[in-house]
Coordinates of C-alpha atoms in Angstrom, one line a residue:
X1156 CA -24.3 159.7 -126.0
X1157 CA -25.6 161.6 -128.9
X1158 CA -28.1 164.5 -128.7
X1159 CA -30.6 162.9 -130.4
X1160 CA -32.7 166.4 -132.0
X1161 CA -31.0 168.9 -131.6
X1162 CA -33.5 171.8 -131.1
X1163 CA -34.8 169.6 -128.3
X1164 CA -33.3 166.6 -127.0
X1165 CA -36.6 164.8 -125.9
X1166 CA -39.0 165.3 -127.7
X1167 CA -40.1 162.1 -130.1
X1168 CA -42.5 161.1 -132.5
X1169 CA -45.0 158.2 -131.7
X1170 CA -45.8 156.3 -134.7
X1171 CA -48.9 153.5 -133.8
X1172 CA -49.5 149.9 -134.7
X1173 CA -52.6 147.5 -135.3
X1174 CA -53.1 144.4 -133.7
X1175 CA -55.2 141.3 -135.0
X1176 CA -55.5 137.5 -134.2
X1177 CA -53.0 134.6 -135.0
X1178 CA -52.1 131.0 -135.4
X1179 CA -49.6 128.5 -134.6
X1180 CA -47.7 126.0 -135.0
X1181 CA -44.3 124.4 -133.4
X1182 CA -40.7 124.2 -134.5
X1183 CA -37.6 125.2 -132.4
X1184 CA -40.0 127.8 -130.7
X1185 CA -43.4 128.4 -131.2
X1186 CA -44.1 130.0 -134.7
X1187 CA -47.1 131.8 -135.9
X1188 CA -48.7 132.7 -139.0
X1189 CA -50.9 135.9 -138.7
X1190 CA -51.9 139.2 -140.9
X1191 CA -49.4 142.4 -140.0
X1192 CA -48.9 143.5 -136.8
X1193 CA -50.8 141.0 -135.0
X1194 CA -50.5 140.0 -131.5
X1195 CA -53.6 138.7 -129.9
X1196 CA -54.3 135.7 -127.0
X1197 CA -51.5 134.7 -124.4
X1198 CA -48.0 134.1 -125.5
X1199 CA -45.2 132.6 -123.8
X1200 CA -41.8 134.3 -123.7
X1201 CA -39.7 133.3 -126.6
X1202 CA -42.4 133.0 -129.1
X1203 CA -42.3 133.8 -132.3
X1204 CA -45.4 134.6 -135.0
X1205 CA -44.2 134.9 -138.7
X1206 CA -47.0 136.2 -141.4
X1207 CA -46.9 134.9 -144.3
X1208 CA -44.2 135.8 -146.4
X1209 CA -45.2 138.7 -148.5
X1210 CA -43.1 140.7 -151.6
X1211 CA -41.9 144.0 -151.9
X1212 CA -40.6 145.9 -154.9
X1213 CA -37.3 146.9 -154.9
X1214 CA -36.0 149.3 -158.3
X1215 CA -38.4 146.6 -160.2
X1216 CA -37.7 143.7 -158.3
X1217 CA -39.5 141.9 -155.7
X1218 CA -37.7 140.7 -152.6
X1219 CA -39.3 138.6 -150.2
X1220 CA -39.7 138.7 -146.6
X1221 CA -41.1 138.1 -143.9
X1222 CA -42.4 139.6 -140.5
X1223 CA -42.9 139.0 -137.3
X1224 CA -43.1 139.4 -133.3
X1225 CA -40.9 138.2 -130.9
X1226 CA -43.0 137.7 -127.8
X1227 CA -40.3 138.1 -124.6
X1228 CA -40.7 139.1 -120.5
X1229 CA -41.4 142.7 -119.9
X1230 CA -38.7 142.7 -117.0
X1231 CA -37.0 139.3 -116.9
X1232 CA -36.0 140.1 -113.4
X1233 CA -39.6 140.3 -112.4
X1234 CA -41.0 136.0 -112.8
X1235 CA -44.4 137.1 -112.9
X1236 CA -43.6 140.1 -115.6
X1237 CA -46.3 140.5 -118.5
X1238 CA -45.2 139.4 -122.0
X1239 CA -44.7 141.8 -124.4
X1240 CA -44.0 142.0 -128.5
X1241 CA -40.9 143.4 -130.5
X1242 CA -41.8 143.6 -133.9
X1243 CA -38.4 142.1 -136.6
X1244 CA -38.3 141.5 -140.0
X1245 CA -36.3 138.7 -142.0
X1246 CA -34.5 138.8 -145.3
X1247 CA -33.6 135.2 -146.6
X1248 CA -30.6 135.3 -148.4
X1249 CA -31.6 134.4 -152.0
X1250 CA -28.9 131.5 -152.0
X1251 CA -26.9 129.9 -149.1
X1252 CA -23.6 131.8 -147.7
X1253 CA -23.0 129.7 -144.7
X1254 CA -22.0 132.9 -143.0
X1255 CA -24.2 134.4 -139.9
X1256 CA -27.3 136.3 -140.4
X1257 CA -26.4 139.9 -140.1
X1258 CA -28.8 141.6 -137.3
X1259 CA -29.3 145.3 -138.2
X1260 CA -30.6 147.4 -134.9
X1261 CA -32.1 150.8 -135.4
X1262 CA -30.8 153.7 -133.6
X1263 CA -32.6 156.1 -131.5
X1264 CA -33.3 154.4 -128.8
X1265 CA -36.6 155.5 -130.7
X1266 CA -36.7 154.7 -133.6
X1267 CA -39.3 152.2 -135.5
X1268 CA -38.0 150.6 -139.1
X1269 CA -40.6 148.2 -140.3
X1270 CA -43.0 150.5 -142.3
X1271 CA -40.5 150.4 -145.0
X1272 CA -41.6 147.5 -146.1
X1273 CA -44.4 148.8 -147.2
X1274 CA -44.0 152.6 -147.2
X1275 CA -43.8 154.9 -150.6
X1276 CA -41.5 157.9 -149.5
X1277 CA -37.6 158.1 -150.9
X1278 CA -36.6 157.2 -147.1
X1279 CA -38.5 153.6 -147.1
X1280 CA -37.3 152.8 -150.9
X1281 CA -33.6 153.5 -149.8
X1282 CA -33.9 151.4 -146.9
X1283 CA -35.3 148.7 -148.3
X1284 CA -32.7 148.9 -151.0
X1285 CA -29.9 149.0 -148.7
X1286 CA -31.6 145.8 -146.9
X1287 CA -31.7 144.1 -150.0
X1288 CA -28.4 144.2 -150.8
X1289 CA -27.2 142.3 -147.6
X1290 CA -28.2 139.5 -149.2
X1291 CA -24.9 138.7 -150.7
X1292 CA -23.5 138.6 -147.0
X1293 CA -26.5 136.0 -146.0
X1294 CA -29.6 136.8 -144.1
X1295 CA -30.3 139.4 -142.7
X1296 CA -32.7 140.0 -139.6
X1297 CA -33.8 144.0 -138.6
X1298 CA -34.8 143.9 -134.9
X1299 CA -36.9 146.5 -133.3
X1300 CA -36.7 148.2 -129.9
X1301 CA -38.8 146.7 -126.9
X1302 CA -41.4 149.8 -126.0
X1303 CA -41.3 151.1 -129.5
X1304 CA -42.3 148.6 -132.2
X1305 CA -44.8 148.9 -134.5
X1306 CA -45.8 145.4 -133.3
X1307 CA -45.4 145.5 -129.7
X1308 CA -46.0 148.7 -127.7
X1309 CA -44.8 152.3 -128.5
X1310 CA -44.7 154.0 -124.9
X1311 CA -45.2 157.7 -125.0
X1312 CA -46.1 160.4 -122.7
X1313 CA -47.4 163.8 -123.8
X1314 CA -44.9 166.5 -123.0
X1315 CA -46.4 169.8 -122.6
X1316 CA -44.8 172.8 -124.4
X1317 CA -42.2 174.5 -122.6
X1318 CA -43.0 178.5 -122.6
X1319 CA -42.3 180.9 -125.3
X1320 CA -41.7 183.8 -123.3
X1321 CA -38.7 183.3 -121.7
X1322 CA -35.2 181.3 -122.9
X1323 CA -34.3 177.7 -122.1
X1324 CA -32.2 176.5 -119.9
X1325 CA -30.8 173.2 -118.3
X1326 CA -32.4 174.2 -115.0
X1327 CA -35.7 174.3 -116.1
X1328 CA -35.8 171.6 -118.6
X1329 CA -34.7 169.2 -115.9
X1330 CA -37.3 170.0 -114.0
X1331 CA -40.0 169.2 -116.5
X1332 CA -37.9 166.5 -117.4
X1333 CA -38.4 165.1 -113.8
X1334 CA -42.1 165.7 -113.3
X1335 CA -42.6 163.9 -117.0
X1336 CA -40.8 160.9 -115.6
X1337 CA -43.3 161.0 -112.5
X1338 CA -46.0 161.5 -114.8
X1339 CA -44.8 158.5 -117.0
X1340 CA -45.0 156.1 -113.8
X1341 CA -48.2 157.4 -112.9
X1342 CA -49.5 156.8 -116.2
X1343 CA -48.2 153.5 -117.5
X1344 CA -49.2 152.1 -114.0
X1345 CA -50.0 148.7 -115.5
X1346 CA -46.6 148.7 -117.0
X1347 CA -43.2 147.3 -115.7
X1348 CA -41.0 150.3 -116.6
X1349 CA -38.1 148.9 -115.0
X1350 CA -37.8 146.4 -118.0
X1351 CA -36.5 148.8 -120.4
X1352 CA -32.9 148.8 -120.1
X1353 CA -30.4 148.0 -122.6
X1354 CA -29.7 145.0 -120.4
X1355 CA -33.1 143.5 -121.8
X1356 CA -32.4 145.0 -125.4
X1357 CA -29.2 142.8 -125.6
X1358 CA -31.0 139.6 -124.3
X1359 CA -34.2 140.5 -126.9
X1360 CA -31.4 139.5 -129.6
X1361 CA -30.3 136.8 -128.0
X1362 CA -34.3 135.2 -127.8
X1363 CA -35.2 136.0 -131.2
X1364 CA -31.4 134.4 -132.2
X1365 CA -32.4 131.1 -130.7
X1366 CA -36.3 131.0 -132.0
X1367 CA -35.2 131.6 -135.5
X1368 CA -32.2 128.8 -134.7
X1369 CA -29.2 130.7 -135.3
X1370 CA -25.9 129.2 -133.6
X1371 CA -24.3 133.1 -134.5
X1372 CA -25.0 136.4 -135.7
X1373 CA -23.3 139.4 -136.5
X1374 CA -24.2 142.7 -135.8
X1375 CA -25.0 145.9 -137.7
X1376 CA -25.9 149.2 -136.3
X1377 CA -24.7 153.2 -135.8
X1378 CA -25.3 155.8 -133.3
X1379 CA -27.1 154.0 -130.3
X1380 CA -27.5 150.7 -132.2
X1381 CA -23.3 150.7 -132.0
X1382 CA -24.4 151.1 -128.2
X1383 CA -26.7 148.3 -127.9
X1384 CA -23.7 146.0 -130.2
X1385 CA -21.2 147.0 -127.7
X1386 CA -23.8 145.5 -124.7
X1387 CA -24.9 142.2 -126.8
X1388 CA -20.9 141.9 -127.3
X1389 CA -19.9 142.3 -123.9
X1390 CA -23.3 139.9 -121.8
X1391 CA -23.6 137.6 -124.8
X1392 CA -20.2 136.9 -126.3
X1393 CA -20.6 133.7 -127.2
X1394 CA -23.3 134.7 -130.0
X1395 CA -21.3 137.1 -132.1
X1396 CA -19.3 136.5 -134.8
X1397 CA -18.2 140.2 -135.9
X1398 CA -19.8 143.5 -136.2
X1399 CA -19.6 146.6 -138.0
X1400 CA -20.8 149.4 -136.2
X1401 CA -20.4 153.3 -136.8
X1402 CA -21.3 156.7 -135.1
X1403 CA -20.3 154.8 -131.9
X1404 CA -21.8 155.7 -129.0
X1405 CA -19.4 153.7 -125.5
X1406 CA -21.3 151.8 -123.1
X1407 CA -20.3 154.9 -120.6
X1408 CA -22.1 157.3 -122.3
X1409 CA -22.6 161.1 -122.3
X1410 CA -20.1 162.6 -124.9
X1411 CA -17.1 164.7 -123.8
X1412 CA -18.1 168.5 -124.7
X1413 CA -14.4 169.6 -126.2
X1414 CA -14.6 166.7 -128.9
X1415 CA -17.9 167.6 -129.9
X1416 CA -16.7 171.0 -130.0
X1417 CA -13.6 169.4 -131.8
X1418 CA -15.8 168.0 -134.8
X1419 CA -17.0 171.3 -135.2
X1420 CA -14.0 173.1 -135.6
X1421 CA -13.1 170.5 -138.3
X1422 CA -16.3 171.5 -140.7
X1423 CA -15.4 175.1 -139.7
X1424 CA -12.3 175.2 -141.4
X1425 CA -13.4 173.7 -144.8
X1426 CA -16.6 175.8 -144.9
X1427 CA -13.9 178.9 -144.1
X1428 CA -12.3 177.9 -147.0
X1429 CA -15.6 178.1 -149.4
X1430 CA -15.4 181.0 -151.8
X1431 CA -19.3 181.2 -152.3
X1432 CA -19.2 181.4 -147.9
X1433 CA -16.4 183.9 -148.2
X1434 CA -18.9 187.0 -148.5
X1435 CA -20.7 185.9 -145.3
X1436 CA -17.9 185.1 -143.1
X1437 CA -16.2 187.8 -140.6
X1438 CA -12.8 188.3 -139.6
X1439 CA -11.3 184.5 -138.3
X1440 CA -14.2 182.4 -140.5
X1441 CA -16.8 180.5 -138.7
X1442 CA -15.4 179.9 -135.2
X1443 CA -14.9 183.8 -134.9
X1444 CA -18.7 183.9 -135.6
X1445 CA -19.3 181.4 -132.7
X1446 CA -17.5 183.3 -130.4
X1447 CA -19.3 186.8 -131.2
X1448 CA -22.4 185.4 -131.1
X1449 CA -21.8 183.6 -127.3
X1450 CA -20.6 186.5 -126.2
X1451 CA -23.6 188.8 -127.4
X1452 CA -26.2 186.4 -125.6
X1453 CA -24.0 186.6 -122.8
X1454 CA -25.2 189.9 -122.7
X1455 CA -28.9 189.0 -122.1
X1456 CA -31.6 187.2 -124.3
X1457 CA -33.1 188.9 -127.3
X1458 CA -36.8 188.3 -128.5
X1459 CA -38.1 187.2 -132.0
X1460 CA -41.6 187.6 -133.5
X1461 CA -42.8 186.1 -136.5
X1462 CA -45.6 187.1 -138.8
X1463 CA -48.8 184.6 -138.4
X1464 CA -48.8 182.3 -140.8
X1465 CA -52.3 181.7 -142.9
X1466 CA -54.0 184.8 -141.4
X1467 CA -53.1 183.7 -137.7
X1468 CA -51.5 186.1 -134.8
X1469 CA -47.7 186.7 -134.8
X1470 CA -45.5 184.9 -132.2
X1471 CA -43.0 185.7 -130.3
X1472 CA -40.2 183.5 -128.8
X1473 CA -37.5 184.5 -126.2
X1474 CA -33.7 183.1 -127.4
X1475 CA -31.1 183.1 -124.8
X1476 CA -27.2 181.9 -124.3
X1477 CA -28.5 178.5 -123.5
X1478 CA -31.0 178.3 -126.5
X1479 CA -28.0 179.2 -128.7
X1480 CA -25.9 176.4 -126.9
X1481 CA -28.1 173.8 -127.6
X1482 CA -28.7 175.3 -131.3
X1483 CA -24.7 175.3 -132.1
X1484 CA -24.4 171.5 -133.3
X1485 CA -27.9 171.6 -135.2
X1486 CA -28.0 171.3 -139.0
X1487 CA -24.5 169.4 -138.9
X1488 CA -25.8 165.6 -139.3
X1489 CA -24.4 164.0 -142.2
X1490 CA -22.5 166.2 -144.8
X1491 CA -22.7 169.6 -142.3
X1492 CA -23.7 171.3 -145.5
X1493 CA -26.5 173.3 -143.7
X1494 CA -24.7 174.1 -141.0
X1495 CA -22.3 177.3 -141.9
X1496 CA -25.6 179.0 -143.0
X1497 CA -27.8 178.3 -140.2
X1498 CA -24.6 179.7 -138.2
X1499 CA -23.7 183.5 -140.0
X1500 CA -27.7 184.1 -140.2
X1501 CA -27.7 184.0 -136.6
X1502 CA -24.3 185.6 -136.6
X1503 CA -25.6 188.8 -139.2
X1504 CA -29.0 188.9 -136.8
X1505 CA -31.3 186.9 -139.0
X1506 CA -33.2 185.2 -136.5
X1507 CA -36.3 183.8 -138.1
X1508 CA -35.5 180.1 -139.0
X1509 CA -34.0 179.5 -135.8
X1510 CA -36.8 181.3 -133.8
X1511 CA -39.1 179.2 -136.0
X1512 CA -37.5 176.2 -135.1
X1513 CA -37.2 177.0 -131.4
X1514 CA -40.9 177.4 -131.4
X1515 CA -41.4 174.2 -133.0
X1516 CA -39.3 172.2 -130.7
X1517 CA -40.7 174.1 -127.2
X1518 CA -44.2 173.1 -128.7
X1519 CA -46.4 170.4 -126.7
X1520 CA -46.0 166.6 -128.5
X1521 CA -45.4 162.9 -127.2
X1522 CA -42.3 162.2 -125.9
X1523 CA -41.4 158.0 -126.7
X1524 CA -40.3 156.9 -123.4
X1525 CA -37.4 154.6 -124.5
X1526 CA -35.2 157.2 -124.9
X1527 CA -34.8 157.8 -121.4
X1528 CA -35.9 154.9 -120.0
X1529 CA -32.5 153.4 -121.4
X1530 CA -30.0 156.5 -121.2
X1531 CA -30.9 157.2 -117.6
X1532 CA -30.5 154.1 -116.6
X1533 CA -26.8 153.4 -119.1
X1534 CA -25.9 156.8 -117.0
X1535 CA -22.3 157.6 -116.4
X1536 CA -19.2 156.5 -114.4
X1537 CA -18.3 159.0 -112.1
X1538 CA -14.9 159.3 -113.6
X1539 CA -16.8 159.9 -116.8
X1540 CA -19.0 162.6 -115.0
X1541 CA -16.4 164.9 -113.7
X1542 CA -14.8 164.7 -117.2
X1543 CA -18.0 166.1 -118.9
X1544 CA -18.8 168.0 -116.4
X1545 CA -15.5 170.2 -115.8
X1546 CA -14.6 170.1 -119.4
X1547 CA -13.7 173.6 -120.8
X1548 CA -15.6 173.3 -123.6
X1549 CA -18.8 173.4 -121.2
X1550 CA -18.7 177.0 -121.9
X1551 CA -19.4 176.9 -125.5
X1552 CA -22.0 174.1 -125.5
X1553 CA -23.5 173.6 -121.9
X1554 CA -24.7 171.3 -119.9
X1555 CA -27.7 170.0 -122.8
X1556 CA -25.9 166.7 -123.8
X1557 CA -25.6 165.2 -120.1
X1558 CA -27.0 167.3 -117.2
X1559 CA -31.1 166.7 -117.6
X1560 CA -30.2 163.1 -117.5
X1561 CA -28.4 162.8 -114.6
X1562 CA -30.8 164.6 -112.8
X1563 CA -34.0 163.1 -113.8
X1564 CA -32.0 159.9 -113.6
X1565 CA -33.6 158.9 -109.9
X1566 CA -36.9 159.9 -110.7
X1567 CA -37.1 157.2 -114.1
X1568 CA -37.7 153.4 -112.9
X1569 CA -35.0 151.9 -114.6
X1570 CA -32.2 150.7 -112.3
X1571 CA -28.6 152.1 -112.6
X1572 CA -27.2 149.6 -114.4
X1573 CA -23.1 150.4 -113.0
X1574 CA -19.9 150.5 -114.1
X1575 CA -19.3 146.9 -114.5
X1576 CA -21.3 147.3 -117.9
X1577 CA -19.6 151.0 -118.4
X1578 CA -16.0 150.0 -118.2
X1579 CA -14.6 148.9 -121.0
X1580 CA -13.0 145.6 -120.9
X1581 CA -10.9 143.4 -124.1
X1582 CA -13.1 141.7 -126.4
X1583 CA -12.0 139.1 -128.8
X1584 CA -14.6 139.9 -130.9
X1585 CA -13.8 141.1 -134.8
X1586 CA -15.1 144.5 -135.3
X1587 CA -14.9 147.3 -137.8
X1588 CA -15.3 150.6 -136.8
X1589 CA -16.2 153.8 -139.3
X1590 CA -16.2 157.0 -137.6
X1591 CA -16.5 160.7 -139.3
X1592 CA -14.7 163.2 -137.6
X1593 CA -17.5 166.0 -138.5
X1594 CA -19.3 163.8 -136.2
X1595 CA -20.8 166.1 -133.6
X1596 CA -23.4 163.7 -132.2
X1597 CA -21.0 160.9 -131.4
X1598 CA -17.6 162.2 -131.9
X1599 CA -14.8 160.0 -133.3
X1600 CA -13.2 159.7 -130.2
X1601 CA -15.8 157.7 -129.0
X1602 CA -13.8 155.0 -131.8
X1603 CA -10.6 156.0 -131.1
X1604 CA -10.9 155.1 -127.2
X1605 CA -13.1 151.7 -127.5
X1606 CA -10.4 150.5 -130.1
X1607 CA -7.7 149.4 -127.6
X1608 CA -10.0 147.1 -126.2
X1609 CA -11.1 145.1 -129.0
X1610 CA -7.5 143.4 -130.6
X1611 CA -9.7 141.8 -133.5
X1612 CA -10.7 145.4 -134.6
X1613 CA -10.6 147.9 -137.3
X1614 CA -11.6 151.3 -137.1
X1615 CA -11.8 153.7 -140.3
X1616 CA -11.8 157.1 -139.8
X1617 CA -14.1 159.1 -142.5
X1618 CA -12.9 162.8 -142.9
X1619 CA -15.3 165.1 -143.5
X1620 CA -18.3 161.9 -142.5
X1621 CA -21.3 162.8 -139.9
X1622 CA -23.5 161.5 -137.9
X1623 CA -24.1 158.3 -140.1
X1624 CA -24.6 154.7 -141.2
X1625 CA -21.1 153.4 -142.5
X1626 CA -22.0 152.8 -146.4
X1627 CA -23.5 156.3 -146.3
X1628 CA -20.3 157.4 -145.0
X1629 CA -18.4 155.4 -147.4
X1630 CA -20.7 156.3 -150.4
X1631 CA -17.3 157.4 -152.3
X1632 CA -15.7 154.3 -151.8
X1633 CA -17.5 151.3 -153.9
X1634 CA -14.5 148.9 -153.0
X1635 CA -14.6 149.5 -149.3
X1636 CA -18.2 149.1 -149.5
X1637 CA -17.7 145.9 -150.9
X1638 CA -15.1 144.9 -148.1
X1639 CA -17.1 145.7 -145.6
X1640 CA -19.5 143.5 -147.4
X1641 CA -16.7 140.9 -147.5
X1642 CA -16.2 141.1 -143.7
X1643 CA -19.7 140.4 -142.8
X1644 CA -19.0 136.9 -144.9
X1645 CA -15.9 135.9 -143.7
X1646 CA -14.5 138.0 -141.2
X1647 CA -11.9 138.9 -143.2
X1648 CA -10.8 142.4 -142.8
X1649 CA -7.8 142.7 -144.4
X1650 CA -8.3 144.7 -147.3
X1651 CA -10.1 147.6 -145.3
X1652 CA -8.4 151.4 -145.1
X1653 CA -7.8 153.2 -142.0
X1654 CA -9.2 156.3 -143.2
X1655 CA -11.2 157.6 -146.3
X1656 CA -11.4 161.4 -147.6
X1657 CA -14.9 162.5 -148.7
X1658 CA -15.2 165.7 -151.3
X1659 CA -16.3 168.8 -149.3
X1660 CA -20.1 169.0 -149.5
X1661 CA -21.7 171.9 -151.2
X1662 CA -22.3 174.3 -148.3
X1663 CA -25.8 175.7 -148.7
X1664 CA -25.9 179.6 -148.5
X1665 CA -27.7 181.7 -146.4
X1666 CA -30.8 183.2 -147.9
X1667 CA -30.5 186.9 -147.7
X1668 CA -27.6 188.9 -149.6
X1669 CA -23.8 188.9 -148.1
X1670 CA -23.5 192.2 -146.3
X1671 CA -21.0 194.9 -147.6
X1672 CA -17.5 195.6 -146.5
X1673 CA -17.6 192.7 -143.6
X1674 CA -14.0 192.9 -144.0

């Protein structure tokens, strides 16, 4: 299960939503016509509301679409549960394929896609490009997560800051992470918190696939969308045709420390071999520099203060062993480039942009609740758990990526939802896999052990990818782009690699001058 921020692994971003009146009128379900982000008056579970059908510009072209809110039981496991919205968008395929719609799932579990439609930044233009071009597969329908959806509810609870004066640690951060989850229940009391499992994410598909009146769908999603796949492809077989998912993340989550630690070593030993690095680096490259600095916090924490900013009073921030733990696999997302540089300034004492960010992520903000609504309740097998938890690699990185989750796991409402989801099991279904092995959110291993199980799948292994979507990952590979493309149609995977080389990025240095005679 991937850290999802590395400074601080629960802390969100709530983005809101608007709400407004509608209309109906019946076809296979109920549909609706309404202005954005509406959802007022009763609704029954598995409802649909469409608004009109509005055009966006894409690179001076319009593409039309068209959104809308699923309307589905907080908790089907509760008869008299409230109804609730999850906000989706569809893409009509400009001309018939006959092939399924493609469902693309977000990641996260947090993380809201539908302002791109109508947002201005780079980010929104690229999606919506990216969308756009799926129309050559057939149509294609981006789903939303229950509890955060821009057209439904976006659960949050404010998290207060965590202290400056003193280093983090597991311990502690567990314990606010179990008085938040009592503080969520308390708060959200007219709420069904139980509901939000990826149980009910996988039948949310499955509802909006039958009131649009699709017979079969494939899937399209990395990181914990490849999570919530793998759980529509094991309870809902029937529905999917094939899927191509990436940055996997297995149904029995929590990632095993020493292949994490594994990816690292593999950006390690291209950024070693960087001749504008070379200046910076000590005796034995990068890794060396991990090791000296673990074993200097060993020693005891050190403390950092920064010059106010705009005239205001200087802070100070206490970094510890476990602050660095947690700090070791930031800055390595996609390319890695940022990563050797955040590493030697801490290594040649430059502590500033990491106390900076330290301070950022220990500040007060509003947690989204889905995040651990869903992981706590995924969990762990206990096989799984030892593994993790007696790994040697434990040492280097900590506890962070698995321990305040097990622990606050009791006091979150979502049930435990066992191993007969965790286990993998064989799975007909056709699947391609792409996987970077400088992946040290959700390493690669993650695709190299789910592959067995699925005898209709492909994995491709991206050296030198990160933590990303697979045409990012394959942006130096236009014809297994367009395969992938061709698999989504027809299923056909035959002309697919099993790995792909990317070019080393261009490391970013770090900005002070390399010290003299490090050698």
């Amino acid at each position: 299960m991937r850290l999802r921020d590395p400074s601080h692994p629960y802390m969100q971003t709530r983005s809101g939503g608007l709400a407004a009146s509608a209309c109906a009128y019946m076809l296979t379900a109920l549909i609706c016509f309404a202005p954005l982000f509406a959802a007022a008056g009763p609704h029954r579970a598995g409802e649909i509301m469409l608004d009109p059908e509005a055009v966006a510009t894409v690179e001076g072209h319009q593409l039309r679409y068209q959104l809308g809110t699923l309307f589905v039981p907080e908790n089907r496991e509760n008869p008299g549960s409230r109804i609730i919205g999850v906000g989706f968008a569809r893409i009509k395929a400009p001309k018939p394929t006959g092939a399924p719609p493609v469902f693309w799932l977000p990641g996260g579990p947090g993380l809201s896609v539908l302002g791109a439609f109508t947002g201005e930044d780079a980010a929104s233009r690229s999606r919506l490009k990216s969308w756009a071009s799926y129309g050559a597969v057939g149509d294609l329908v981006v789903v939303e997560q229950r509890g955060y959806s821009i057209r439904g509810d976006m659960l949050s609870i404010e998290a207060p800051a965590s202290p400056l004066d003193r280093p983090s640690s597991v311990k502690a951060d567990s314990a606010a992470m179990i008085a938040l989850a009592r503080a969520a229940v308390a708060t959200h009391r007219d709420k069904d918190l139980s509901g939000y499992t990826i149980v009910q994410l996988a039948a949310d598909v499955d509802d909006l696939r039958q009131a649009l009146g699709y017979e079969k769908i494939s899937l399209f999603g990395g990181s914990f969308a490849s999570q919530w796949s793998l759980a529509i492809i094991r309870l809902h077989p029937d529905i999917v045709a094939r899927a191509v998912l990436s940055s996997v993340e297995p149904l029995d989550g929590f990632d095993i420390p020493s292949q994490v630690y594994a990816a690292i070593q593999r950006l390690a030993f291209d950024a070693d071999r960087d001749r504008r690095l070379a200046a910076y680096l000590p005796p034995g490259g990068l890794m060396a520099a991990v090791r000296e600095v673990h074993e200097r916090f060993a020693k005891g924490p050190i403390r950092v203060t920064l010059a106010g900013e705009a005239g205001g009073e200087p802070r100070t921030v206490s970094l510890g062993a476990e602050d660095f733990q947690l700090a070791l696999t930031s800055h390595t997302d996609n390319d890695g480039a940022e990563w050797p540089a955040f590493l030697l300034s801490i290594y040649h004492r430059h502590y500033d942009a990491w106390a900076r960010e330290t301070i950022q992520a220990r500040a007060a903000g509003d947690m989204a609740l889905i995040r651990p609504l869903i992981d706590t309740s995924s969990g762990i097998s206990d096989a799984r758990r030892h593994r993790v938890q007696t790994d040697p690699a434990v040492d280097w990185l900590g506890t962070w990526r698995f321990a305040i989750d097990i622990a606050s796991a009791p006091a979150w409402p979502t049930p435990d939802l066992g191993d007969a989801l965790r286990t993998p099991e064989e799975s007909p279904t056709p699947v391609v896999f792409v996987h970077g092995d400088w992946d040290t959110s959700t390493p690669v291993e993650n695709t190299t052990g789910l592959l067995p199980y699925f005898r209709n799948g492909h994995a491709i292994v991206v050296h030198r990818g990160g933590h990303d979507g697979p045409f990012y990952q394959l942006r130096e590979q236009p014809a297994v782009k367009a395969a992938l493309y061709d698999f989504l149609r027809t299923g056909d995977a035959k002309g697919l690699p099993v790995s792909v080389t990317l070019s080393p990025p261009e490391f970013s240095l770090p900005d002070f001058p390399a010290p003299e005679q490090l050698h």
